[in-house]
Coordinates of C-alpha atoms in Angstrom, one line a residue:
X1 CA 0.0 0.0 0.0
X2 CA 1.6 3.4 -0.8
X3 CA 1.7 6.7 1.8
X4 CA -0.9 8.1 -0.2
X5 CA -3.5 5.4 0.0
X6 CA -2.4 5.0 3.9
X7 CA -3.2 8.9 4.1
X8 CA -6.9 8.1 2.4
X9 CA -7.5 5.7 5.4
X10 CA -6.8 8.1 7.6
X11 CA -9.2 10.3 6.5
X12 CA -11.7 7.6 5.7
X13 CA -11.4 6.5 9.8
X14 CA -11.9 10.2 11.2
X15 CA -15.1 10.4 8.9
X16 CA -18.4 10.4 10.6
X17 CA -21.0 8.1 9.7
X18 CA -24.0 9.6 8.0
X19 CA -26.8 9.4 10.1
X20 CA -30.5 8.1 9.5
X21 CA -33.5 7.3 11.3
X22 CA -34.2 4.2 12.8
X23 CA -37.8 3.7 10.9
X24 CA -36.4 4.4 7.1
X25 CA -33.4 2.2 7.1
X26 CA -35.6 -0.4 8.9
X27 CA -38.1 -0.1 6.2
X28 CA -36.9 0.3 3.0
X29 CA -33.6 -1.2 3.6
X30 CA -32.7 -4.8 2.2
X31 CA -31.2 -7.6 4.8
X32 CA -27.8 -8.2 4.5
X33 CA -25.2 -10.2 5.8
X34 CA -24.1 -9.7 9.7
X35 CA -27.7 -8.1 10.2
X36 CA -29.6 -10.0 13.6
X37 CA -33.3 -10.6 12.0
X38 CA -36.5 -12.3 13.2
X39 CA -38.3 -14.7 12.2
X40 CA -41.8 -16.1 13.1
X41 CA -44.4 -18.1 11.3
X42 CA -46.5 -16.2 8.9
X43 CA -49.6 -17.4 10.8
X44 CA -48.3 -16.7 14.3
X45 CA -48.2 -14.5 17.0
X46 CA -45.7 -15.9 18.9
X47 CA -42.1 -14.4 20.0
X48 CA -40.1 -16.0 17.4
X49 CA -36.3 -16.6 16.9
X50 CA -33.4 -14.1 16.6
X51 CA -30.8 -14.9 13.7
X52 CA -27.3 -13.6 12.9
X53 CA -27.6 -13.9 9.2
X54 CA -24.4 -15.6 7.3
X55 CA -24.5 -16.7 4.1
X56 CA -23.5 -20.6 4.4
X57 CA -25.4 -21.4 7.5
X58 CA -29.0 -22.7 7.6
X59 CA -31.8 -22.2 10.7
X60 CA -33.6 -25.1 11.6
X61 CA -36.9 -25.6 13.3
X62 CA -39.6 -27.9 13.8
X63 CA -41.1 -26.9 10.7
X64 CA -38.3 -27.3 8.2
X65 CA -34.8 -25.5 7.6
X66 CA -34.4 -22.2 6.3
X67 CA -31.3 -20.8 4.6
X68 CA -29.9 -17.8 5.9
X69 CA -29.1 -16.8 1.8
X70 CA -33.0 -16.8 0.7
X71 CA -33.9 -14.3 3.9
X72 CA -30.2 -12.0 2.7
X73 CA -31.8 -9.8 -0.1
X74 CA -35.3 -9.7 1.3
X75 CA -36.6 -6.4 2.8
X76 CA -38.7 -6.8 6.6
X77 CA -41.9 -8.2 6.7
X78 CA -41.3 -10.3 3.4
X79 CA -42.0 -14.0 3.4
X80 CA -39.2 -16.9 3.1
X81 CA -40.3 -20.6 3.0
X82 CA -38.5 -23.4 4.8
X83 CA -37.5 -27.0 2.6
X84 CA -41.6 -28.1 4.1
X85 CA -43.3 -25.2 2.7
X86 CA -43.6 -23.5 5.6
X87 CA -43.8 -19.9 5.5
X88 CA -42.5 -17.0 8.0
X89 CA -42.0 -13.7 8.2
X90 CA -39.2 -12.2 8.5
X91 CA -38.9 -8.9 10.9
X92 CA -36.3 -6.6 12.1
X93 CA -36.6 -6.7 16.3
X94 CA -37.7 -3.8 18.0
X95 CA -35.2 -3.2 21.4
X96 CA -37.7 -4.8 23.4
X97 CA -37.8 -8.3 21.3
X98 CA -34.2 -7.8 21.2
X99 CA -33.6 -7.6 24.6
X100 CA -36.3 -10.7 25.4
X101 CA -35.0 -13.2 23.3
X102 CA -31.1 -12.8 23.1
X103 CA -29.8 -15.6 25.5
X104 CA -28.9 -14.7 28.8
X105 CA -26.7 -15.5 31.8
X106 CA -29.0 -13.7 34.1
X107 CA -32.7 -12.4 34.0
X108 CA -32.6 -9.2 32.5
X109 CA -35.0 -5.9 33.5
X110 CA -38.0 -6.7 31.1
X111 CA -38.7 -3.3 28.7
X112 CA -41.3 -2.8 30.8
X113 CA -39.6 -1.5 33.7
X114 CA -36.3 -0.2 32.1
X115 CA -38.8 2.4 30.1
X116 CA -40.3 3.4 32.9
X117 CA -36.4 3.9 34.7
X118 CA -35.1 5.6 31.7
X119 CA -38.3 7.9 32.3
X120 CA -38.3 8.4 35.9
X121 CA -34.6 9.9 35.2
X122 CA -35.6 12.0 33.3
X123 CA -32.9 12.4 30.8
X124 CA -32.4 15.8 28.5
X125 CA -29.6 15.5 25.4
X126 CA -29.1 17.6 22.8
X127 CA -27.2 17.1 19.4
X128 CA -23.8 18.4 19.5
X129 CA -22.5 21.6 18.0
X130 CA -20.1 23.4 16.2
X131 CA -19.7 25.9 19.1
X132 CA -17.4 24.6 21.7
X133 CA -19.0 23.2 25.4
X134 CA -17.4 23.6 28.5
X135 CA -20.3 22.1 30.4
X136 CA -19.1 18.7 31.9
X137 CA -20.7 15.7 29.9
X138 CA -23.9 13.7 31.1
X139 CA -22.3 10.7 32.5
X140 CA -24.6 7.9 34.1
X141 CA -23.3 5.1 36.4
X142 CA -25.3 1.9 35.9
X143 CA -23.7 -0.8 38.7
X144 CA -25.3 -4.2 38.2
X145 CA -24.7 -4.2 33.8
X146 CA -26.5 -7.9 33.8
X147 CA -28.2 -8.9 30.8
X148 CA -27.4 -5.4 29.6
X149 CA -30.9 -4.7 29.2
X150 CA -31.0 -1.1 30.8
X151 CA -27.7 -0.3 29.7
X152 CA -29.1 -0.6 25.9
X153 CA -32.1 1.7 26.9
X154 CA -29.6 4.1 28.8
X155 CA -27.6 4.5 25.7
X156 CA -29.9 4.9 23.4
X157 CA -31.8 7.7 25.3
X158 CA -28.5 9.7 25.5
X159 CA -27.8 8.5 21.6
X160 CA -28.1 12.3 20.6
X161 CA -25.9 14.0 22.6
X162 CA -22.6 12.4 20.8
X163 CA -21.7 13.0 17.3
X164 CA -21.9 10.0 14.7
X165 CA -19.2 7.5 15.4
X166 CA -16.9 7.7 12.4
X167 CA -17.2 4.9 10.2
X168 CA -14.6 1.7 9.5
X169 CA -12.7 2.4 5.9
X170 CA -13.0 0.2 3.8
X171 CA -9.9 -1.7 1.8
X172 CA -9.2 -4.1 -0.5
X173 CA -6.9 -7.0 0.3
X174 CA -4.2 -9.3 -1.7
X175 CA -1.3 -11.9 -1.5
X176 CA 1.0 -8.6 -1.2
X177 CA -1.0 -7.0 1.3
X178 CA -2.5 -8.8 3.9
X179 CA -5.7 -7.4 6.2
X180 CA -3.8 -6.1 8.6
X181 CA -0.4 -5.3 7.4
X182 CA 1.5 -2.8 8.9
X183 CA 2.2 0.7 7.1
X184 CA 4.5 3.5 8.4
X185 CA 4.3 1.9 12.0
X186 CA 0.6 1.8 11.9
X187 CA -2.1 -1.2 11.1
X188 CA -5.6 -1.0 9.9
X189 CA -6.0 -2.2 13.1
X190 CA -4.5 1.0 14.5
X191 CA -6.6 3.3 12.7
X192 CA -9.4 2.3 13.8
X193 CA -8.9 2.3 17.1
X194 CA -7.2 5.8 16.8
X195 CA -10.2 7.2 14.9
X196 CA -12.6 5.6 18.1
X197 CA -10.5 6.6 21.2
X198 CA -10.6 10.2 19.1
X199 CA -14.3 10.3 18.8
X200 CA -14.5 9.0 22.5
X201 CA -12.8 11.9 24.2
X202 CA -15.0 14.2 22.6
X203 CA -17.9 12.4 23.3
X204 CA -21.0 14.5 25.5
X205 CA -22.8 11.7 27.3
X206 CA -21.4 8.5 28.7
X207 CA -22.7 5.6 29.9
X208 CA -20.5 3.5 32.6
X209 CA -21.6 0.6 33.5
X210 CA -20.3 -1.5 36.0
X211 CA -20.5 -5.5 37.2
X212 CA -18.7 -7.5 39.4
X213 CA -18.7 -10.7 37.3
X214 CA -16.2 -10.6 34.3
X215 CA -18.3 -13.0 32.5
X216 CA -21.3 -11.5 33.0
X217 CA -19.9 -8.0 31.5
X218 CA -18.6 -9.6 28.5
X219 CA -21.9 -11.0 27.4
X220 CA -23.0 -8.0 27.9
X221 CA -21.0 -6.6 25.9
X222 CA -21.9 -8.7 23.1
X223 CA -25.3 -8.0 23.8
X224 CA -24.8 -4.2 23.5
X225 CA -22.8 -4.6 20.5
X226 CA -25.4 -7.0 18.6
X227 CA -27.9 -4.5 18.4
X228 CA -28.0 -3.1 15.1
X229 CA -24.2 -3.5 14.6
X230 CA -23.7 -1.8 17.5
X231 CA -25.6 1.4 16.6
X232 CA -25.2 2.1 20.6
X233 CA -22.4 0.1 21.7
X234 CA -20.2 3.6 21.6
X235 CA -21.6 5.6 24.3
X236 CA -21.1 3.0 26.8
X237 CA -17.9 2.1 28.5
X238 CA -17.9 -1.3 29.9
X239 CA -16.1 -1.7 33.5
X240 CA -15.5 -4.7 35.7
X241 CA -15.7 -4.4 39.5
X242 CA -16.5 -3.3 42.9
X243 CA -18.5 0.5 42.6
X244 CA -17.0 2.0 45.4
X245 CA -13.6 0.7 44.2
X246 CA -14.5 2.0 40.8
X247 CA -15.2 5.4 42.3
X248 CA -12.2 5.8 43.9
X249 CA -10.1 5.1 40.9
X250 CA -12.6 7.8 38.9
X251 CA -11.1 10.0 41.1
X252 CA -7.5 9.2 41.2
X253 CA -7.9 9.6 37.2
X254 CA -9.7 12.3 36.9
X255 CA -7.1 14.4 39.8
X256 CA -10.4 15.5 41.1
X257 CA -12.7 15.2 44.4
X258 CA -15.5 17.2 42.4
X259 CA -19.0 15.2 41.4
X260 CA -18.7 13.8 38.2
X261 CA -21.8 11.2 38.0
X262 CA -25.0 12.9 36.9
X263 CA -26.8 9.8 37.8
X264 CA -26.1 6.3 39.5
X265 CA -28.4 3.5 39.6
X266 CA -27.6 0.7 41.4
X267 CA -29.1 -2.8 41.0
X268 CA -27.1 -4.5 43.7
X269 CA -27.6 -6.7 46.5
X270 CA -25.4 -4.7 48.8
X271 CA -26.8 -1.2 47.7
X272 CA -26.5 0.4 51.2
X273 CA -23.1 -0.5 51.5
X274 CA -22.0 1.6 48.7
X275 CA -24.3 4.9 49.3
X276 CA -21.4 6.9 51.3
X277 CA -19.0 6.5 48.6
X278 CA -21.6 7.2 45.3
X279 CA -22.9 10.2 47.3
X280 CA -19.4 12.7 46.7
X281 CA -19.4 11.8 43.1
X282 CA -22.8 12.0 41.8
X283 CA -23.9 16.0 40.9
X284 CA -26.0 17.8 43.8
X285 CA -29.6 17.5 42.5
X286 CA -28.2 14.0 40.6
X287 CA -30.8 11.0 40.9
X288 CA -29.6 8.1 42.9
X289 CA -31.8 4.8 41.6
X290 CA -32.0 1.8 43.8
X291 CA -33.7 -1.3 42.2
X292 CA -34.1 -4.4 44.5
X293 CA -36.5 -7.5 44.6
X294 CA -37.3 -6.7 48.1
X295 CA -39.4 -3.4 49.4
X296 CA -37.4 -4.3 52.8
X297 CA -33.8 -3.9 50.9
X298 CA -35.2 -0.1 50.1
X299 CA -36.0 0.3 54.2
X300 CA -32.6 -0.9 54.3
X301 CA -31.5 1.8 52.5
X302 CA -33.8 4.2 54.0
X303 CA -32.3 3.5 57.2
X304 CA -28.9 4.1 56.4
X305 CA -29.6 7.3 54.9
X306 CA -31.4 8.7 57.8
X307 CA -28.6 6.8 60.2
X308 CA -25.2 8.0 58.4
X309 CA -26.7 11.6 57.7
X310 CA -25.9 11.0 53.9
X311 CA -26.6 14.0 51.9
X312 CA -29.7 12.5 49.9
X313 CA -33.2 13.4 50.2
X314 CA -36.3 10.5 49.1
X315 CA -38.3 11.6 46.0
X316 CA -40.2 8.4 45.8
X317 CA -40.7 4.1 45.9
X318 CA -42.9 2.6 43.7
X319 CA -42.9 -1.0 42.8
X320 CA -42.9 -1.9 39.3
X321 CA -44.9 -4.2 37.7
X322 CA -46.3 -5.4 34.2
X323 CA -48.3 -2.5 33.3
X324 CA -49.1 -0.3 35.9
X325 CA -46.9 1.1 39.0
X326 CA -47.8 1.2 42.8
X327 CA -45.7 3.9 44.6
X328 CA -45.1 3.3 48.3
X329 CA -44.4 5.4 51.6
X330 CA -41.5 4.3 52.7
X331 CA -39.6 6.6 55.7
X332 CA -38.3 6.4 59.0
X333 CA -40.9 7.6 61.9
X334 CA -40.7 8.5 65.5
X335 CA -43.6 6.8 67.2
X336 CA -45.4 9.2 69.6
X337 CA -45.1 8.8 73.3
X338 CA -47.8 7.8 75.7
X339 CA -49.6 10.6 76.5
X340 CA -51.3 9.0 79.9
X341 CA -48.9 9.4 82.2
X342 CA -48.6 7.7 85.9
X343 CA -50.3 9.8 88.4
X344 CA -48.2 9.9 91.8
X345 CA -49.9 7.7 95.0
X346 CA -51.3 9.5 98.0
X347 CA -49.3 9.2 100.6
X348 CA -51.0 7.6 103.8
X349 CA -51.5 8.8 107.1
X350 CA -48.7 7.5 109.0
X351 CA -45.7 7.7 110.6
X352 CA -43.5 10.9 109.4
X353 CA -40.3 7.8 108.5
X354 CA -42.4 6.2 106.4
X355 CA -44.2 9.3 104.7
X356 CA -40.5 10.6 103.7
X357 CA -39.7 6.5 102.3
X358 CA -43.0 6.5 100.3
X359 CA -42.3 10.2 98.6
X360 CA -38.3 8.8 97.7
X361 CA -39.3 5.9 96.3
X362 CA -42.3 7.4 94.5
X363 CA -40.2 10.2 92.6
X364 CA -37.5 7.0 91.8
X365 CA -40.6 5.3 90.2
X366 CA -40.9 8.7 88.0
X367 CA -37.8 9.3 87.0
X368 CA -37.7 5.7 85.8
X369 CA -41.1 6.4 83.9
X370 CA -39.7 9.4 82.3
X371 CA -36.7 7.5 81.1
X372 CA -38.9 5.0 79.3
X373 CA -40.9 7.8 77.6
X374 CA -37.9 9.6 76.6
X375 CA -36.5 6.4 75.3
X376 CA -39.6 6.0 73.4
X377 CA -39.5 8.7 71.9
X378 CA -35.4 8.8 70.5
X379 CA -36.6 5.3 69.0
X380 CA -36.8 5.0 65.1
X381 CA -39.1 2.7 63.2
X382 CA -40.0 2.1 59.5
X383 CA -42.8 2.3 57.8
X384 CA -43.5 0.4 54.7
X385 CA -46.6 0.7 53.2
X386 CA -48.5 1.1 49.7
X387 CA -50.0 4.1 49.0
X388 CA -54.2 4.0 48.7
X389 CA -55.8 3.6 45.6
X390 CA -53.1 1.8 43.9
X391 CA -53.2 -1.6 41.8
X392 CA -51.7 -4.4 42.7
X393 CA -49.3 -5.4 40.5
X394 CA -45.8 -7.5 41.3
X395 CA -42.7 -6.9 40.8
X396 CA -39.1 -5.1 41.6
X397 CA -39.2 -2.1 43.9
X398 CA -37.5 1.7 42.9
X399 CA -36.1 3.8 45.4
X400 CA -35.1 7.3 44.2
X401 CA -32.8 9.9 45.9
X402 CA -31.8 13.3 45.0
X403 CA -28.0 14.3 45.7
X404 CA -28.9 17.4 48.1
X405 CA -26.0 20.1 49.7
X406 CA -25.1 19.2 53.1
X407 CA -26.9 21.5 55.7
X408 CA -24.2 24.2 57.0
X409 CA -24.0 23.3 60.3
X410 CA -23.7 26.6 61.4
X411 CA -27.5 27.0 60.9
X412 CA -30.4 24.5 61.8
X413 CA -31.3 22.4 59.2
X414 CA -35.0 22.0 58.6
X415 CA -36.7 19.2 59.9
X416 CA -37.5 16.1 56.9
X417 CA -40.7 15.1 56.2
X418 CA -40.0 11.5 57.2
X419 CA -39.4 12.2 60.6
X420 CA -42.7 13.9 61.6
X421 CA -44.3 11.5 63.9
X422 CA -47.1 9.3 63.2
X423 CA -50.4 9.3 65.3

């Protein structure tokens, strides 16, 4: 290859891919090779199965074999017959179907409940310009990646906010001059990942998403990156363990204590342990999200809050569910005190000994009753209830927290809802 075509691949790598929208490439555009497709029976309304197409493998099923080169060519919804007869149709998945049938290591969030996450953040991009931002990107901190189900949905709502990633050149290769042959100290190989790590640093939302299992973040991975040839895969950075860990590194990186997170959710066992850390990192007025299986795991978390002081303040619980939502009260209370209190005995007419004995021990008795009141009253319980006129509907359960300023302590900080007392 000579400098000057070495120079066109340059160029060709820092190019941005044209970008279209999702309905009119679906639509018009012809299945090729590499492209993941579904196909169902003609006369069914069942889920299907999700193919990979190549052009010298076959699909089989229980009625008949279909070759992947009869559904290349075809545009969605067509027909393609199977060596029976058998007629399906093929489609191109929606995010949802995509997400539902792409094996998994672990149960993913069903669409259900990651559109209604991806809603309660409430997420704002705009396209970038040519004007130069100084304003910090959006970055989001996902801790629990999974099936990769809500890291897809995170990425595509924050799809806008980074240019086009520029597109792979394209070459052709001989004998002389093999795929990846080296050039000037540089491989096709090279370029490409120049012209990504490029397009990454100027990128102005960011998806992190964190899981403890290696395994588990590489199929993710795939699964991120099987979607539409990886039409998302570029705003998310994959990362592989422990949150509070990661957090600290983030810093040591970075040469900053400053908040960088915008938001964190956190679909972890172990939630409250990790609360202190996210807390410095996430942006005051950030959303912290807590998804567990258990509405007591959110008390947990409740708790700790109110216990440690940590600088977040409850927006809401709701349980999720297939179709509709249930939102729950879920705070810390002080029960109120007794109001009856003991009334002190008469003493008797007797001797003037045993008048002064009865009035000692009768003003021990009190003090011992007021201890028990006052102890009542320091003492914190939870409260874990739906709200009225709610369905029910089950499910996981949502805590969400707002990254508030700490209260100078200089003044008195006003008193939290949650810790009015109950009747």
């Amino acid at each position: 290859m000579r400098p000057s075509s070495l120079h066109q691949l340059r160029r060709a790598a820092l190019q941005p891919r044209a970008r279209h929208f999702a309905s009119s490439s679906c639509l018009y555009r012809a299945f090729q090779e590499g492209d993941v497709v579904l196909l169902r029976e003609s006369k069914e309304t069942q889920d299907g199965r999700l193919v990979k197409l190549q052009v010298s493998k076959t699909i089989g099923t229980h009625r008949g074999v279909i070759k992947h080169g009869d559904v290349i060519g075809k545009e969605p919804r067509q027909i393609v017959n199977s060596h029976k007869g058998v007629t399906f149709r093929i489609h191109e998945p929606t995010l949802a179907e995509y997400v539902r049938l792409t094996p998994r290591l672990v149960t993913p969030i069903y669409p259900s409940d990651t559109n209604l996450i991806v809603s309660l953040l409430d997420i704002h991009v705009d396209t970038p310009s040519a004007t130069p931002n100084t304003d910090p990107p959006l970055e989001i901190l996902e801790a629990g990646t999974g099936h990769g189900a809500l890291t897809l949905h995170l990425s595509r709502a924050v799809h806008a906010g980074n240019p086009p990633v520029p597109r792979t050149p394209s070459y052709v290769t001989t004998e002389e001059e093999p795929e990846d042959a080296v050039y000037l100290g540089e491989s096709i190989s090279d370029l490409q990942e120049s012209a990504l790590s490029s397009w990454k640093q100027n990128r102005r939302a960011i998806i992190h998403t964190l899981d403890i299992s290696s395994k588990h973040s590489v199929h993710a991975k795939k699964i991120v990156e099987g979607f539409r040839h990886g039409m998302y895969a570029g705003n998310v950075d994959f990362h592989v363990g422990d949150v509070s860990e990661w957090i600290a590194k983030q810093k040591v990186s970075r040469k900053t204590e400053e908040p960088f997170l915008t938001h964190v959710f956190l679909d972890l066992p172990n939630a409250t342990s990790h609360l202190a850390n996210v807390a410095p990192a996430l942006h005051v007025n950030g959303l912290l999200a807590v998804f567990n299986p258990s509405i007591t795991q959110i008390a947990e978390c409740v708790e700790a809050i109110r216990e440690q002081k940590m600088p977040y303040l409850l927006d809401q619980v709701i349980e999720l569910g297939a179709g509709t939502i249930r939102e729950w009260d879920v705070r810390a209370v002080r029960p109120r005190a007794p109001m009856q209190k003991a009334q002190p005995e008469q003493p008797s007419e007797s001797s003037s000994d045993e008048s002064v004995d009865s009035e000692v021990g009768q003003e021990g008795r009190g003090n011992e009753l007021k201890e028990d009141l006052t102890k009542q009253e320091e003492k914190w319980v939870m409260v874990c209830r739906p709200k009225a006129g709610q369905m029910v509907v089950g499910g996981g359960f949502l805590g969400l927290w707002r990254r508030m300023e700490k209260p100078d302590k200089k003044e008195p900080a006003e008193k939290p809802d949650n810790e009015q007392l109950t009747e």
